[in-house]
Structure formats: C-alpha cells, structure tokens
XYZ file of C-alpha atoms in Angstrom:
487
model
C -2.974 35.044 67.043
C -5.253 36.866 65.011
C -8.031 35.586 62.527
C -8.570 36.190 58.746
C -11.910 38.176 60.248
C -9.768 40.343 62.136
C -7.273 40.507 59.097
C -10.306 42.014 56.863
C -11.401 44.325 59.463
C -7.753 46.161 59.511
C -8.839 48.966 57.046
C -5.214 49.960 56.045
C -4.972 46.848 54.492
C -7.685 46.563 52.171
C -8.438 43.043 51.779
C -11.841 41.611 51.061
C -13.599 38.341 51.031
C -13.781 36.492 47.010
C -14.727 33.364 48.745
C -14.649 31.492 51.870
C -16.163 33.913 54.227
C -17.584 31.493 56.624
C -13.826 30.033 57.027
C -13.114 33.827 58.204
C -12.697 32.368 62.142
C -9.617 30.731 61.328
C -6.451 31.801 62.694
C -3.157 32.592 61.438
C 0.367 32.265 62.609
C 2.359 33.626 60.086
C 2.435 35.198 56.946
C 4.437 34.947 53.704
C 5.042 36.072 50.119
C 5.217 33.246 47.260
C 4.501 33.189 43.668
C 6.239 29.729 43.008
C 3.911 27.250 40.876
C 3.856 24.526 44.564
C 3.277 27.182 47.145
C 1.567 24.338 49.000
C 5.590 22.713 49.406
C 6.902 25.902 51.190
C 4.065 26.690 53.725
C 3.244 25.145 57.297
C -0.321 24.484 58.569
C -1.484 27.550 59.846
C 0.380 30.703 57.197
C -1.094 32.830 55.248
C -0.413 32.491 51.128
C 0.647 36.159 49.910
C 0.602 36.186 46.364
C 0.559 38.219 43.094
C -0.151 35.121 41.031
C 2.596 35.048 39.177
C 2.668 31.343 39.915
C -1.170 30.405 39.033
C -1.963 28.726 36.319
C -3.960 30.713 33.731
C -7.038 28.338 32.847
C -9.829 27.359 35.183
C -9.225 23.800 35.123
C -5.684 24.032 36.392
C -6.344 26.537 38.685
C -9.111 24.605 40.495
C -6.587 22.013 40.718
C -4.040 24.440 42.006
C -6.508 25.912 45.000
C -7.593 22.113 46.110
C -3.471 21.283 46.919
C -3.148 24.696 48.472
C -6.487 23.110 50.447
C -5.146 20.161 51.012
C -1.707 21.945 52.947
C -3.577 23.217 55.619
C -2.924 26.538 55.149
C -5.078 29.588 56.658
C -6.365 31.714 53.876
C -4.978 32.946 50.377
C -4.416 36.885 50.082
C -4.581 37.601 45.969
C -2.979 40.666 45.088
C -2.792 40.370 41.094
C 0.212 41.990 38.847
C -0.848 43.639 35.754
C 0.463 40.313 33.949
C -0.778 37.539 36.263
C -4.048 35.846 35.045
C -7.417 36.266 36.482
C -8.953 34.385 39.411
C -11.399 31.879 37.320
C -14.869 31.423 38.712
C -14.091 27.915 39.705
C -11.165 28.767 41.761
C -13.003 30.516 44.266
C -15.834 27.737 43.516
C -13.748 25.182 44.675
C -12.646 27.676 47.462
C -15.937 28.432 48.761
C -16.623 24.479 49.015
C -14.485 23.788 51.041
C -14.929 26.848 53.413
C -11.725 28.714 52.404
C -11.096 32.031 52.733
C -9.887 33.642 49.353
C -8.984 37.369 49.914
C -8.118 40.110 47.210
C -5.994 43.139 47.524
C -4.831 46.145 45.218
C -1.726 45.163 43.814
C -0.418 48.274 45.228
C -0.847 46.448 49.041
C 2.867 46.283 50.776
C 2.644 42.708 51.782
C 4.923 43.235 54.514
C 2.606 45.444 55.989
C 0.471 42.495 56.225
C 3.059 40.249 57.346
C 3.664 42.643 60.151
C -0.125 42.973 61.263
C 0.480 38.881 61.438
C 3.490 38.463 63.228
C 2.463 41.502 65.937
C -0.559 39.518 66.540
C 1.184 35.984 66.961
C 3.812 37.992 69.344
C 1.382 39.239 71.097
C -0.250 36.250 71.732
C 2.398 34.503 72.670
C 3.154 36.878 75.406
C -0.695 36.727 76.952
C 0.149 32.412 76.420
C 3.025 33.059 78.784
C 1.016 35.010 81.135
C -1.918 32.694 80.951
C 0.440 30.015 81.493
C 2.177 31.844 84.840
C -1.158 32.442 86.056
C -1.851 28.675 85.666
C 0.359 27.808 87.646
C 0.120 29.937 90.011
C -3.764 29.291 90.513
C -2.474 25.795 90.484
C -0.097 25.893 93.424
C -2.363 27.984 95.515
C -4.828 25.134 95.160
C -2.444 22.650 95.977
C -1.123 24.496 98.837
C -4.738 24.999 99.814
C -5.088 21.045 100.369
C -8.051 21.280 97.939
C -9.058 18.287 95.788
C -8.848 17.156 92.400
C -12.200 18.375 91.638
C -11.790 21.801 92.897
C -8.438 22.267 91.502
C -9.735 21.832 88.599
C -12.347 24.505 89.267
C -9.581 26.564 90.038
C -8.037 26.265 86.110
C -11.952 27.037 84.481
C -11.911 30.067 86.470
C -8.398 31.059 85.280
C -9.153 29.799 81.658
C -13.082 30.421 81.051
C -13.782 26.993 79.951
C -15.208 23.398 81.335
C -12.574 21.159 81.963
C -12.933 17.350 82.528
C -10.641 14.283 82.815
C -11.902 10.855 80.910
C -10.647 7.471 80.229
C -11.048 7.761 76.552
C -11.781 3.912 75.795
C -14.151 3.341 78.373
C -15.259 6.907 78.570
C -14.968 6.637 82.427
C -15.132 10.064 83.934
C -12.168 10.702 86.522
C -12.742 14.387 87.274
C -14.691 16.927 86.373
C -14.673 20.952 87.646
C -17.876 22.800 88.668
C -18.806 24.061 85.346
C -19.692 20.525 84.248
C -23.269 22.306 82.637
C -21.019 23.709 79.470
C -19.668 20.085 78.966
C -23.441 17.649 78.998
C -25.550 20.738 77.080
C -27.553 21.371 80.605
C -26.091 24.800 80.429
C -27.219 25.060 76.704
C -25.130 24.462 73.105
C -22.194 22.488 73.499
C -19.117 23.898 71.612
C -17.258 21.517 69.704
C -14.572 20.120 72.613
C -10.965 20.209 72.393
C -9.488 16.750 73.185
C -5.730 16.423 74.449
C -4.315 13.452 75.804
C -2.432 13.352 79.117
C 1.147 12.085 78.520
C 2.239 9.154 80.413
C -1.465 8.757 81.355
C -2.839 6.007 78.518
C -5.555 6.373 77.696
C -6.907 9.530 79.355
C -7.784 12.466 77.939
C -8.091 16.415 78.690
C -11.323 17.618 77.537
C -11.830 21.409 77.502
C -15.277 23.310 76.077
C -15.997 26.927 75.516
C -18.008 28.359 78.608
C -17.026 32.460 79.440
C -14.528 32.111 77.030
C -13.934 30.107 73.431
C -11.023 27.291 73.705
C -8.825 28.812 71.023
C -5.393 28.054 72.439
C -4.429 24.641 72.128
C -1.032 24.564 73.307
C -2.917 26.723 76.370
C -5.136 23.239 77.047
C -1.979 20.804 76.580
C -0.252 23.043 78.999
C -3.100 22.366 81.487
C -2.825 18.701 80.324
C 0.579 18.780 81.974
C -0.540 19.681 84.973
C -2.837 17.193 85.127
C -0.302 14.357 84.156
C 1.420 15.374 87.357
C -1.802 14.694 88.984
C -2.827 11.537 88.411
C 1.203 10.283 88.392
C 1.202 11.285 91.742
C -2.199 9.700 92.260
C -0.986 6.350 91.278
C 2.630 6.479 93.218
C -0.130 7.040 96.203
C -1.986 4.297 95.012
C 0.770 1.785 94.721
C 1.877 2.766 98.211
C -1.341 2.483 99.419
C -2.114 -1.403 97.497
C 1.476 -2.613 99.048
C 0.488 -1.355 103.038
C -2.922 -2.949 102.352
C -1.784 -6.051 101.135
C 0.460 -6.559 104.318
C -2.827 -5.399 106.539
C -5.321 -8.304 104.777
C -1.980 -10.690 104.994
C -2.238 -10.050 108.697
C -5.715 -9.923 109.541
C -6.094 -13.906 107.856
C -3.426 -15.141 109.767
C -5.086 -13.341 112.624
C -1.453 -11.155 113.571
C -3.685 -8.619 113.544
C -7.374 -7.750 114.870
C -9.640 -6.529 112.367
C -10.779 -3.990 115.549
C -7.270 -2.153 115.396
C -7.331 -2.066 111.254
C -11.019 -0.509 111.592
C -10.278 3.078 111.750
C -7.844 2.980 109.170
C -10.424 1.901 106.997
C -12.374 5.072 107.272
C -9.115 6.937 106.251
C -9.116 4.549 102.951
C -12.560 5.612 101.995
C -14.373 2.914 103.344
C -16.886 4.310 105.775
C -19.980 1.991 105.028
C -20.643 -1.963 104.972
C -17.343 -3.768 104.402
C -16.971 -7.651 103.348
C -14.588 -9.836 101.799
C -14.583 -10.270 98.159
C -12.841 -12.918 96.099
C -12.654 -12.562 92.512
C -11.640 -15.529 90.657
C -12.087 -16.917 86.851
C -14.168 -20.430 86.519
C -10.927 -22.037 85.048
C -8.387 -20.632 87.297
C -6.432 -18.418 84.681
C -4.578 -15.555 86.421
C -6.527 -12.003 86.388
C -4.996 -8.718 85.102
C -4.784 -7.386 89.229
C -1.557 -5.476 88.486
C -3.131 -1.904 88.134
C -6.448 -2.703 88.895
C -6.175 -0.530 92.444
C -5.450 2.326 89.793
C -9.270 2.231 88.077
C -11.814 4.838 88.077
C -14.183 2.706 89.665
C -11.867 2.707 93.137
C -11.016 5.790 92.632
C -13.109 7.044 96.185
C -11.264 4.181 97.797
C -8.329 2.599 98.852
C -9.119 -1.436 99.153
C -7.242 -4.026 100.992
C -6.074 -6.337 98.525
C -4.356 -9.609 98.317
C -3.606 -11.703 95.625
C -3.549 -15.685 96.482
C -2.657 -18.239 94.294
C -5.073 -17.539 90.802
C -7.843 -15.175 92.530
C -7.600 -11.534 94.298
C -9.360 -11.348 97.404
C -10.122 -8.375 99.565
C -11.455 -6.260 102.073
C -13.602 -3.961 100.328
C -16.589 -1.486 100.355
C -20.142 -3.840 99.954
C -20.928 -1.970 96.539
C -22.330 -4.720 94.378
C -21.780 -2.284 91.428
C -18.376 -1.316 92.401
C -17.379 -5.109 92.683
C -18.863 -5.806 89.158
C -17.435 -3.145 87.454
C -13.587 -4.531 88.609
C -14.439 -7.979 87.973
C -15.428 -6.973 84.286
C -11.503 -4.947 84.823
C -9.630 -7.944 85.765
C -10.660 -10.198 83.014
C -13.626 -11.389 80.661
C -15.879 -13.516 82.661
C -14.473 -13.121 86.017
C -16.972 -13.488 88.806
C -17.037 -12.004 92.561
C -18.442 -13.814 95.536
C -18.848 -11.501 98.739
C -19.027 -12.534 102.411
C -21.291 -11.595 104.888
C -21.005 -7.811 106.196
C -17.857 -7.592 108.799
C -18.016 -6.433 111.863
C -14.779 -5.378 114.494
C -15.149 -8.802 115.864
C -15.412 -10.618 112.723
C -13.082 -13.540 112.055
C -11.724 -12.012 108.791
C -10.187 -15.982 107.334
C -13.685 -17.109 108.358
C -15.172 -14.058 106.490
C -12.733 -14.609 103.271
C -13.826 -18.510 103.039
C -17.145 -17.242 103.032
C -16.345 -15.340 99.949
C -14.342 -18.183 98.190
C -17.747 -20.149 98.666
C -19.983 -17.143 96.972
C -17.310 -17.236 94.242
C -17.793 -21.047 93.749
C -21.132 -20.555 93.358
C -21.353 -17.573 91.305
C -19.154 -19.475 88.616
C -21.983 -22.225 89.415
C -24.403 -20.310 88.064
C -23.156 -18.401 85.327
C -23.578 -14.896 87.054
C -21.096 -12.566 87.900
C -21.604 -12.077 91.529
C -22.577 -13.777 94.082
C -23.019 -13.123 98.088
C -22.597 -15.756 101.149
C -26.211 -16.045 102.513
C -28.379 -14.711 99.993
C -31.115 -15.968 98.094
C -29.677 -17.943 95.778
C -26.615 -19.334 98.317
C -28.678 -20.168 101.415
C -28.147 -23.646 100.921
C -24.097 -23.126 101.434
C -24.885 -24.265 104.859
C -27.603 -26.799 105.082
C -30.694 -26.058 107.489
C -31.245 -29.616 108.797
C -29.110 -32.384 110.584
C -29.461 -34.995 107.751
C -28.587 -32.444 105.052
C -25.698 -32.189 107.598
C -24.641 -35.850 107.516
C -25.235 -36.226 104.246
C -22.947 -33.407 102.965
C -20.009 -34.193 105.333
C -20.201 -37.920 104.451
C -20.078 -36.992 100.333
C -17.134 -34.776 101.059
C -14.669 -35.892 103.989
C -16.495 -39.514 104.183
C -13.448 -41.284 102.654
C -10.942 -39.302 104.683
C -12.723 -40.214 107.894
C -12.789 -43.739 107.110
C -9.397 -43.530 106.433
C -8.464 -42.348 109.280
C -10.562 -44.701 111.555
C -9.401 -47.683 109.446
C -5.695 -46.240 109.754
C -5.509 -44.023 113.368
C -4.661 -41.491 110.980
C -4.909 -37.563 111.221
C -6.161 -36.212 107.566
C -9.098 -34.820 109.082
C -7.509 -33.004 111.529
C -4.499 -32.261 109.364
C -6.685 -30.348 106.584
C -8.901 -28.606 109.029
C -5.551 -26.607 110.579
C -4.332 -26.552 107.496
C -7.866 -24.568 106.268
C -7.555 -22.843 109.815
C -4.200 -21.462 108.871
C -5.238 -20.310 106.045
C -2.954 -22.120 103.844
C -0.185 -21.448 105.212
C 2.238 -24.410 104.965
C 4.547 -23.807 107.739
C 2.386 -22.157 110.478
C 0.273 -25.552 109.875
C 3.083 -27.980 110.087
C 4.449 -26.605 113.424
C 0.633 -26.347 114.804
C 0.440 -30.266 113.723
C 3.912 -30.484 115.501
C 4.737 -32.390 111.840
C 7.579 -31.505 109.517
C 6.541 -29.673 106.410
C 6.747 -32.502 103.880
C 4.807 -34.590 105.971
C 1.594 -32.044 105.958
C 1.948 -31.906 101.901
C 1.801 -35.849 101.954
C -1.361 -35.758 104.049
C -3.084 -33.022 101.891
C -2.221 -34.760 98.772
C -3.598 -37.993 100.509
C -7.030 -36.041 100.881
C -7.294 -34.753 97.515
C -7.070 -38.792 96.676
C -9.525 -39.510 98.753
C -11.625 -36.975 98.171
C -11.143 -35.619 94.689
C -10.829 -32.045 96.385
C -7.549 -30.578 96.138
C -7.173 -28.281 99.853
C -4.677 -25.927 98.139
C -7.526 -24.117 96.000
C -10.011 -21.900 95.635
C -13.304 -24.600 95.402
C -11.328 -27.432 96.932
C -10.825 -24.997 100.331
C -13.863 -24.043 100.191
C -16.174 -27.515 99.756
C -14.225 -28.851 102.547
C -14.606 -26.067 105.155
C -18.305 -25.798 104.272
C -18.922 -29.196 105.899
C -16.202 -28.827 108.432
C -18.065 -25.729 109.826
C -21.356 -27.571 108.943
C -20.735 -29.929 111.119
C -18.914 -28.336 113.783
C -22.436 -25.679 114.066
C -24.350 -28.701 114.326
C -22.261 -30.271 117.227
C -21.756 -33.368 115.191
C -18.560 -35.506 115.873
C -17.224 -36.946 113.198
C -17.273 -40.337 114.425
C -20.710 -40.076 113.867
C -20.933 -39.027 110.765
C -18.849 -41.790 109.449
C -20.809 -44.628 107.475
C-alpha cells in the first residue's frame, strides 16, 4: 500500500499538503471520486476522498462540521480539487483538519482523478502480491524450523528474521510471557525507542496475544502479523493436545506410584524427559474449606510451561509430583483458586516411599492453612513440630488423637486401630483395604465411620488422614505399642 507521503511525492500528480502533514504516514487502500453532501456514508476505513467540492458546504461553520464526520469515518486523507463553482476551503476546515492530524491535499482542477486512483490501486496490488510472498516465505521459514526440531523460541526467531520485527507471545490478562524470539531488545527499550507495538490476538488461544514491534523493519502490515498469529495458534493448540496427553499418562504414573504398582526408581528417568531434572517432592494443594480448585487446565499455565508434572486430583485437593520450586508452586496455587495453599514434602529420592512422601505433603498443607500462609514444607522451620522430638510429646499426641479408638478397641477386642492404619496404608483405597483386612467392603466403611465418632477425625480427608498418620508414624518411630499408650 502506499502512503499519502508517497502520494505527494508522485510529481505527475500535483498534490500538496493544506493541512495535516504530520498524518502524511498513513496509508491508503483505495481511492475514489465523490462530491455527494455524506461522503463519509460511501467510504471504508482506509480510501482516499477525491473531490471537486461540489458537495461542501459553502460557510465555515458547516464545513468544519462537514471535515470532523469525514474524521470521524476513518478515512485516509481528502484530495481537494475545486471546480470553478465549488466554494472555497474555509480556514477552519483545514483548522479542524490539522487538529486532528489529517491530511488535507489540493490539486488543479485540471488533475485526472483516475490517474490518482490508478497510482492507488497499483500500489495496493502491488502490495498485495509482496503480502503473498511474505506470507509463502513464512511459511516456508516456518516448516524448515519445524522440520529442524527447533523450539518455540527459535522458531520464532526464525519469523523476526523473515519479517524484521520482535515478536513475542503474552497472556494478555496476566501479562505472562510464553515466548519470546532473540530480538527481545526492540520489545523492553534495551535496544533503544520502542515503536508503538502491534497487538493481535491468537484465535482459539484466550487470552493470548501476538505482539510484534518495529526492529530492521516498521510493522506496517497487519494482516502480515495476524497471518503469523495463525501460525502461532497452531502452536500452542498443539502444545496443549501434548499437554493433555502428557497430564492423563502422569496421572496414571502418580496413581501407581501411591499404591506402590510402581517404583518411583523405574518412573525416575522419565522424569528428566518431563522437565524435571532437579529436587522433586510431593505437593498437595488444597483450599482451607475444602471447595474444589479450578485443576482442569491448570497443566496448560505459563508457569509449567518448562515442565510436565505428575498430577492427581483426590477427592477436593490436587496433589503431585513436582519440581521443588517454591515460586513455581505459589504461582499455581494463586491459578487454581483464591486462597489456595500448597504444603510440600520432603525432597524424594529413588527409594522414597512416594504415599509416605504425599502424607507428608497433606500435613504441610494442614498447616499452611494453619497459619494463614500460602505454602508450607514438611520439616521446616515453622512445621518441625509435625513430628514431636520427645517420648511424652509422643504419648501425649497419640493419646489426644487415637486414645478413644484404642480404648475402644481394648474394651471391645476390636480392630479400628488397625483397620484405619491399612486403610491410611492403602492410601484410601476402599477395596485394596478391605481384602488386606480380609473384611467385606461395607464392613471397613462401618469401622472408619466408627473412628471419626470416636475421634472427631474423619479418615477419608485431607486433615483427618493426615492427624491420624502423624501419630501413627509418631509412634511407630518411637517403638511405642499402643497398649502402652492407652490411658
């Protein structure tokens, strides 16, 4: 397309600048002859006005009133070429024009407007064949990358080479960065001026957006950018179809490693192949009043995008095996709902009891809701007393929490005790439990609610699992029998 600059600096045409001159860098698509009273209700955003004002209005008043609808239509520029018998451009017309940055051209009335129409539509087919070229070699840098096995990043360097400009992908809300291409000194100002961006969004993507700034070359082709916004669309679909597949095969990994079906040794190397090639632990994320968490996408986020998590969702809370990044684990707590917490275990290692591991979260949860922060981790400075450090503090905590079930079961030659410890050992899992108790199903759900009488802990939850396997394991360290703990 060419500009009303480049329209002046034709010299067979004539035209010069009444007002408006620093509006001279906008462009036009197409030109057109009218000298109807409304030209502003037979023009699209973007056209050039050709007229021999036959249709202005001949006093100033009117006519400033006339040039701020013409404004108003989003039109390119005004070309005046006056008749003998059309009235004079007033002083406040071009006023009002130069305002509002408008260019306001004159020509001899001699000037063949198609002449200038033809200048315009030569230029717009011309640039429409270099779009179509640009576009082709697009795609074409576009598959070589791809073919290439190069990442997201570096495709994207790819397309600033091919286009001149910085690209970047955001999440537009949160102004998350996703991607970003080499040339990332053009988009934060390190490089110098920053050029007003072009924003497009990604279809299908939400919220995301395509930003592109001027570096070798000025971003004046905006169907150009939503063409590369395309491409990217495809991107990050296929991202997430990876994603899902990846959330579903980890899910049915964690499943396995709780139940203990599978050894957290044989999962270890694919963790490296999920991203995870640091300090792993458990996390549980949970709310303080049990409402569900918005987990559905959450393995889609920016802040995983470097990794591929194991995670689980069990009853109200999402556990997993994840990456120990405190910051990382904040950030999707604050994803998955308002004032959602996230306890973390100790640090695995390939021998690590992972159910062990996960109750150690549920515990760091229980006390991060406790306290009123947002994260909390088994063992640390504020949770060493999860475990208590002295035989008394032993007896004492076992005989608050299972002290009525114990009695019950001496007074009774009952099995609650035992019954909720395989249950816990299980890992909740009703039927594995039952046939390890050698007890029909129904019968283990009447024990378990019998111990959340007793006890006022219900075993089926997040805080009642976890009070009740603290001084289980309390007591079991300490090589206490709980006979002997008994009152």
């Amino acid at each position: 397309m060419i500009s009303v600059d480049q329209l002046v600096a034709v010299p067979s045409l004539g035209l010069r600048y009444l007002a408006g001159e620093r509006g001279g860098s906008r462009l036009v698509t197409w030109a057109h002859a009218c000298d109807l009273e409304d030209p502003w209700n037979w023009f699209d955003h973007g056209d050039l006005v050709m007229t021999t004002g036959g249709g202005m209005p001949a006093d100033e008043a009117s006519q400033c009133r006339w040039m701020t609808q013409l404004i108003e239509s989003k039109v390119s520029a005004l070309v005046v070429a006056s008749s003998p018998t059309a009235p004079e451009v007033t002083q406040g017309l071009i006023d009002v024009a130069e305002a509002h940055g408008f260019p306001v051209l004159s020509a001899g009335y001699e000037l063949h407007f198609v002449a200038l129409a033809r200048t315009v539509i030569e230029s717009a087919i011309e640039s429409e064949r270099q779009r179509v070229t640009a576009i082709k070699r697009l795609y074409d840098v576009y598959w070589q990358s791809l073919h290439a096995r190069s990442t997201f990043t570096e495709r994207l360097s790819a397309l600033e080479v091919a286009t001149g400009w910085a690209l970047e992908v955001r999440e537009q809300l949160a102004g998350e960065l996703i991607a970003t291409g080499r040339r990332h000194y053009a988009l934060d100002g390190t490089g110098g001026a920053v050029s007003d961006p072009v924003h497009v969004p990604i279809p299908g993507a939400g919220e995301v957006v395509l930003i592109a700034v001027a570096d070798r070359l000025p971003v004046t082709d905006r169907p150009l950018v939503q063409h590369i916004g395309g491409l990217i669309a495809l991107e990050l679909e296929h991202d997430a179809a990876q994603r899902d597949r990846m959330r579903a095969s980890g899910a049915d990994l964690l499943s396995g490693l709780i139940d203990e079906s599978i050894t957290l040794s044989a999962v270890w190397p694919e963790l490296r192949h999920r991203g995870m090639v640091g300090d792993v632990v458990m996390a549980c994320w949970s709310m303080p009043d049990g409402a569900p968490l918005n987990h559905h996408s959450i393995h889609r986020q920016v802040c995983l995008q470097n990794y591929d998590p194991l995670l689980l969702v069990r009853g109200s809370a999402l556990v997993g095996l994840v990456p120990y990044d405190t910051e990382m684990l904040q950030r999707v707590a604050a994803k998955l709902a308002p004032g959602c917490a996230v306890g973390t275990s100790s640090q695995l290692a390939m021998n690590t009891h992972v159910a062990e591991a996960l109750r150690q979260a549920q515990l760091a949860v229980a006390r991060a809701h406790e306290r009123g922060s947002a994260i909390a981790t088994y063992g640390d400075e504020g949770t060493r007393d999860f475990l208590p450090s002295s035989v008394e503090d032993i007896r004492r905590l076992v005989r608050s929490t299972l002290g009525p079930i114990i009695a019950h079961d001496r007074a009774n030659d009952g099995n609650l005790v035992e019954s909720v410890r395989t249950f816990l050992r299980y890992d909740g899992v009703w039927q594995t439990s039952a046939d390890a108790l050698n007890i029909h199903r129904q019968t283990l759900v009447y024990r378990l609610k019998k111990v959340e009488q007793l006890t006022g802990l219900k075993p089926t939850s997040t805080e009642g699992a976890a009070m009740i396997w603290l001084a289980l394991t309390a007591a079991e360290r300490a090589e206490l029998t709980l006979d002997d703990l008994a009152d």
